[in-house]
Amino acid sequence: ACALSRPPLPRTAVRCQAAGTCFSAHLANPSYAEARSACSRREGVLAWVSSEPELLLLLGLLAETAAGSPPSLFWVGLKRNASACTDAGQPLRGFSWEGGGAAPREVPTALGRWVKEPLRSCLTARCAGLHLAAASPGGSPSWGWKE
């Protein structure tokens, strides 16, 4: 999932906020680094989430993109550097948003939902994505961060 500074090309799955940030979703099976490069080629960065309305917008886009497919993991700009330790007391568990500029450094506690707790470590860099599971009929998709 990319956060773009300008609207993408036509035929791309995209949702934009009134404030101007646009999110695009791309189905592929790349590594975190490859996903980051793909967003950069689109003049964007891996997406970040700083509020519940932003999360709902992104979840809607990802659910539309992944419709009919099994549970999916979408790379977002969530990373823990090798020098940072897992912190179970924080919503992002020691992970932070990468991407510079306007990327928020913190996320509201309500958005700290993890599918599975990340490994406790202070030794290796780790990435996390947004895990999306199928929605119940008439409901919203089940989601959480996943290392």
PDB file of C-alpha atoms in Angstrom:
ATOM      1  CA  ALA A   1       0.000   0.000   0.000  1.00  0.00           C
ATOM      2  CA  CYS A   2       1.515   3.313  -1.073  1.00  0.00           C
ATOM      3  CA  ALA A   3       0.891   6.862   0.140  1.00  0.00           C
ATOM      4  CA  LEU A   4       1.118   9.108  -2.901  1.00  0.00           C
ATOM      5  CA  SER A   5       1.723  12.818  -3.135  1.00  0.00           C
ATOM      6  CA  ARG A   6      -0.345  13.097  -6.308  1.00  0.00           C
ATOM      7  CA  PRO A   7      -3.211  11.064  -7.817  1.00  0.00           C
ATOM      8  CA  PRO A   8      -1.995   7.916  -9.571  1.00  0.00           C
ATOM      9  CA  LEU A   9      -2.508   6.845 -13.130  1.00  0.00           C
ATOM     10  CA  PRO A  10      -6.029   5.778 -14.158  1.00  0.00           C
ATOM     11  CA  ARG A  11      -7.016   2.138 -13.569  1.00  0.00           C
ATOM     12  CA  THR A  12      -5.090   1.958 -10.279  1.00  0.00           C
ATOM     13  CA  ALA A  13      -7.002   1.012  -7.125  1.00  0.00           C
ATOM     14  CA  VAL A  14      -6.865   4.254  -5.154  1.00  0.00           C
ATOM     15  CA  ARG A  15      -8.602   6.179  -2.377  1.00  0.00           C
ATOM     16  CA  CYS A  16      -7.847   9.791  -1.449  1.00  0.00           C
ATOM     17  CA  GLN A  17      -8.458  11.800   1.695  1.00  0.00           C
ATOM     18  CA  ALA A  18      -9.973  15.261   1.562  1.00  0.00           C
ATOM     19  CA  ALA A  19      -6.615  16.546   2.871  1.00  0.00           C
ATOM     20  CA  GLY A  20      -4.966  15.301  -0.305  1.00  0.00           C
ATOM     21  CA  THR A  21      -3.052  12.141   0.607  1.00  0.00           C
ATOM     22  CA  CYS A  22      -3.906   9.264  -1.710  1.00  0.00           C
ATOM     23  CA  PHE A  23      -3.410   5.554  -1.047  1.00  0.00           C
ATOM     24  CA  SER A  24      -2.963   2.983  -3.787  1.00  0.00           C
ATOM     25  CA  ALA A  25      -2.965  -0.803  -3.448  1.00  0.00           C
ATOM     26  CA  HIS A  26      -1.026  -3.209  -5.606  1.00  0.00           C
ATOM     27  CA  LEU A  27      -1.307  -6.989  -5.639  1.00  0.00           C
ATOM     28  CA  ALA A  28       2.095  -8.606  -5.964  1.00  0.00           C
ATOM     29  CA  ASN A  29       4.298 -10.840  -3.883  1.00  0.00           C
ATOM     30  CA  PRO A  30       7.383  -8.678  -3.324  1.00  0.00           C
ATOM     31  CA  SER A  31       9.643  -8.303  -0.341  1.00  0.00           C
ATOM     32  CA  TYR A  32       9.370  -5.223   1.872  1.00  0.00           C
ATOM     33  CA  ALA A  33      12.294  -3.592   0.032  1.00  0.00           C
ATOM     34  CA  GLU A  34      10.724  -4.340  -3.369  1.00  0.00           C
ATOM     35  CA  ALA A  35       7.394  -2.887  -2.227  1.00  0.00           C
ATOM     36  CA  ARG A  36       9.164   0.258  -0.981  1.00  0.00           C
ATOM     37  CA  SER A  37      10.925   0.612  -4.359  1.00  0.00           C
ATOM     38  CA  ALA A  38       7.634   0.117  -6.240  1.00  0.00           C
ATOM     39  CA  CYS A  39       6.034   2.950  -4.232  1.00  0.00           C
ATOM     40  CA  SER A  40       9.060   5.141  -4.896  1.00  0.00           C
ATOM     41  CA  ARG A  41       8.705   4.544  -8.646  1.00  0.00           C
ATOM     42  CA  ARG A  42       5.119   5.806  -8.281  1.00  0.00           C
ATOM     43  CA  GLU A  43       6.470   8.940  -6.538  1.00  0.00           C
ATOM     44  CA  GLY A  44       5.180   7.777  -3.163  1.00  0.00           C
ATOM     45  CA  VAL A  45       6.229   5.904  -0.032  1.00  0.00           C
ATOM     46  CA  LEU A  46       4.923   2.854   1.762  1.00  0.00           C
ATOM     47  CA  ALA A  47       1.695   3.873   3.498  1.00  0.00           C
ATOM     48  CA  TRP A  48       1.408   4.848   7.152  1.00  0.00           C
ATOM     49  CA  VAL A  49      -1.625   5.227   9.396  1.00  0.00           C
ATOM     50  CA  SER A  50      -2.005   8.087  11.854  1.00  0.00           C
ATOM     51  CA  SER A  51      -5.740   8.090  12.621  1.00  0.00           C
ATOM     52  CA  GLU A  52      -8.799   5.868  12.651  1.00  0.00           C
ATOM     53  CA  PRO A  53     -10.431   7.624   9.629  1.00  0.00           C
ATOM     54  CA  GLU A  54      -7.204   7.090   7.691  1.00  0.00           C
ATOM     55  CA  LEU A  55      -7.164   3.409   8.689  1.00  0.00           C
ATOM     56  CA  LEU A  56     -10.785   2.956   7.599  1.00  0.00           C
ATOM     57  CA  LEU A  57     -10.015   4.519   4.214  1.00  0.00           C
ATOM     58  CA  LEU A  58      -7.002   2.231   3.747  1.00  0.00           C
ATOM     59  CA  LEU A  59      -8.898  -0.871   4.922  1.00  0.00           C
ATOM     60  CA  GLY A  60     -11.693  -0.145   2.427  1.00  0.00           C
ATOM     61  CA  LEU A  61      -9.189   0.163  -0.400  1.00  0.00           C
ATOM     62  CA  LEU A  62      -7.336  -3.014   0.577  1.00  0.00           C
ATOM     63  CA  ALA A  63     -10.563  -5.012   1.027  1.00  0.00           C
ATOM     64  CA  GLU A  64     -11.687  -3.917  -2.448  1.00  0.00           C
ATOM     65  CA  THR A  65      -8.305  -4.835  -3.930  1.00  0.00           C
ATOM     66  CA  ALA A  66      -8.144  -8.247  -2.233  1.00  0.00           C
ATOM     67  CA  ALA A  67     -11.833  -9.139  -2.772  1.00  0.00           C
ATOM     68  CA  GLY A  68     -12.291 -12.868  -3.088  1.00  0.00           C
ATOM     69  CA  SER A  69      -8.710 -13.713  -2.187  1.00  0.00           C
ATOM     70  CA  PRO A  70      -7.523 -15.459   0.985  1.00  0.00           C
ATOM     71  CA  PRO A  71      -6.155 -13.422   3.887  1.00  0.00           C
ATOM     72  CA  SER A  72      -3.603 -10.943   2.602  1.00  0.00           C
ATOM     73  CA  LEU A  73      -0.603  -9.112   3.984  1.00  0.00           C
ATOM     74  CA  PHE A  74      -0.023  -5.628   2.569  1.00  0.00           C
ATOM     75  CA  TRP A  75       3.315  -3.971   3.174  1.00  0.00           C
ATOM     76  CA  VAL A  76       3.076  -0.569   4.819  1.00  0.00           C
ATOM     77  CA  GLY A  77       5.908   1.639   6.091  1.00  0.00           C
ATOM     78  CA  LEU A  78       6.119  -0.073   9.489  1.00  0.00           C
ATOM     79  CA  LYS A  79       9.621  -1.113  10.489  1.00  0.00           C
ATOM     80  CA  ARG A  80      11.697  -1.768  13.601  1.00  0.00           C
ATOM     81  CA  ASN A  81      15.397  -0.988  13.278  1.00  0.00           C
ATOM     82  CA  ALA A  82      17.996  -3.400  14.622  1.00  0.00           C
ATOM     83  CA  SER A  83      18.815  -0.989  17.453  1.00  0.00           C
ATOM     84  CA  ALA A  84      15.175  -0.786  18.633  1.00  0.00           C
ATOM     85  CA  CYS A  85      13.726  -3.383  20.973  1.00  0.00           C
ATOM     86  CA  THR A  86      10.275  -4.916  20.956  1.00  0.00           C
ATOM     87  CA  ASP A  87       8.164  -2.955  23.445  1.00  0.00           C
ATOM     88  CA  ALA A  88       4.922  -4.715  24.398  1.00  0.00           C
ATOM     89  CA  GLY A  89       3.751  -1.567  26.218  1.00  0.00           C
ATOM     90  CA  GLN A  90       3.513   0.469  23.001  1.00  0.00           C
ATOM     91  CA  PRO A  91       0.795   0.193  20.310  1.00  0.00           C
ATOM     92  CA  LEU A  92       3.414  -0.331  17.585  1.00  0.00           C
ATOM     93  CA  ARG A  93       5.538  -2.603  19.814  1.00  0.00           C
ATOM     94  CA  GLY A  94       8.728  -0.650  19.081  1.00  0.00           C
ATOM     95  CA  PHE A  95       8.074  -0.375  15.343  1.00  0.00           C
ATOM     96  CA  SER A  96       7.873   3.081  13.770  1.00  0.00           C
ATOM     97  CA  TRP A  97       6.720   4.597  10.508  1.00  0.00           C
ATOM     98  CA  GLU A  98       9.436   5.098   7.936  1.00  0.00           C
ATOM     99  CA  GLY A  99       9.251   7.471   5.024  1.00  0.00           C
ATOM    100  CA  GLY A 100      10.341  10.819   6.382  1.00  0.00           C
ATOM    101  CA  GLY A 101       8.444  14.003   5.780  1.00  0.00           C
ATOM    102  CA  ALA A 102       4.850  13.798   6.961  1.00  0.00           C
ATOM    103  CA  ALA A 103       5.011  10.197   8.219  1.00  0.00           C
ATOM    104  CA  PRO A 104       3.669  10.133  11.790  1.00  0.00           C
ATOM    105  CA  ARG A 105       5.937   8.729  14.456  1.00  0.00           C
ATOM    106  CA  GLU A 106       3.152   7.561  16.779  1.00  0.00           C
ATOM    107  CA  VAL A 107      -0.183   5.857  16.308  1.00  0.00           C
ATOM    108  CA  PRO A 108      -3.240   6.112  18.577  1.00  0.00           C
ATOM    109  CA  THR A 109      -3.534   3.226  21.051  1.00  0.00           C
ATOM    110  CA  ALA A 110      -6.803   2.117  19.395  1.00  0.00           C
ATOM    111  CA  LEU A 111      -4.862   1.368  16.202  1.00  0.00           C
ATOM    112  CA  GLY A 112      -2.345  -0.903  17.937  1.00  0.00           C
ATOM    113  CA  ARG A 113      -4.061  -4.158  16.930  1.00  0.00           C
ATOM    114  CA  TRP A 114      -1.684  -7.047  16.226  1.00  0.00           C
ATOM    115  CA  VAL A 115      -2.704 -10.358  14.615  1.00  0.00           C
ATOM    116  CA  LYS A 116       0.245 -11.999  16.338  1.00  0.00           C
ATOM    117  CA  GLU A 117       2.652 -10.334  18.749  1.00  0.00           C
ATOM    118  CA  PRO A 118       6.029  -9.607  17.140  1.00  0.00           C
ATOM    119  CA  LEU A 119       9.084 -11.541  18.233  1.00  0.00           C
ATOM    120  CA  ARG A 120      10.845 -10.041  21.233  1.00  0.00           C
ATOM    121  CA  SER A 121      14.192  -8.871  19.930  1.00  0.00           C
ATOM    122  CA  CYS A 122      16.698  -6.029  19.902  1.00  0.00           C
ATOM    123  CA  LEU A 123      19.091  -7.531  17.390  1.00  0.00           C
ATOM    124  CA  THR A 124      17.567  -7.520  13.909  1.00  0.00           C
ATOM    125  CA  ALA A 125      15.589  -5.123  11.750  1.00  0.00           C
ATOM    126  CA  ARG A 126      12.028  -6.316  11.221  1.00  0.00           C
ATOM    127  CA  CYS A 127       9.145  -5.169   9.014  1.00  0.00           C
ATOM    128  CA  ALA A 128       5.416  -5.373   9.615  1.00  0.00           C
ATOM    129  CA  GLY A 129       2.457  -5.274   7.286  1.00  0.00           C
ATOM    130  CA  LEU A 130      -1.276  -4.830   7.497  1.00  0.00           C
ATOM    131  CA  HIS A 131      -2.900  -8.271   7.618  1.00  0.00           C
ATOM    132  CA  LEU A 132      -6.397  -8.316   6.174  1.00  0.00           C
ATOM    133  CA  ALA A 133      -8.778 -11.236   6.595  1.00  0.00           C
ATOM    134  CA  ALA A 134     -12.118 -11.673   4.882  1.00  0.00           C
ATOM    135  CA  ALA A 135     -15.026  -9.732   6.318  1.00  0.00           C
ATOM    136  CA  SER A 136     -18.084 -11.398   7.708  1.00  0.00           C
ATOM    137  CA  PRO A 137     -21.166 -10.810   5.524  1.00  0.00           C
ATOM    138  CA  GLY A 138     -22.122  -7.159   5.862  1.00  0.00           C
ATOM    139  CA  GLY A 139     -19.196  -6.501   8.204  1.00  0.00           C
ATOM    140  CA  SER A 140     -15.866  -4.801   7.927  1.00  0.00           C
ATOM    141  CA  PRO A 141     -12.693  -6.803   7.306  1.00  0.00           C
ATOM    142  CA  SER A 142     -10.723  -8.203  10.193  1.00  0.00           C
ATOM    143  CA  TRP A 143      -7.292  -6.587  10.370  1.00  0.00           C
ATOM    144  CA  GLY A 144      -4.138  -6.290  12.424  1.00  0.00           C
ATOM    145  CA  TRP A 145      -0.434  -5.591  12.123  1.00  0.00           C
ATOM    146  CA  LYS A 146       1.733  -8.618  11.458  1.00  0.00           C
ATOM    147  CA  GLU A 147       5.513  -8.910  11.609  1.00  0.00           C
TER     148      GLU A 147
END
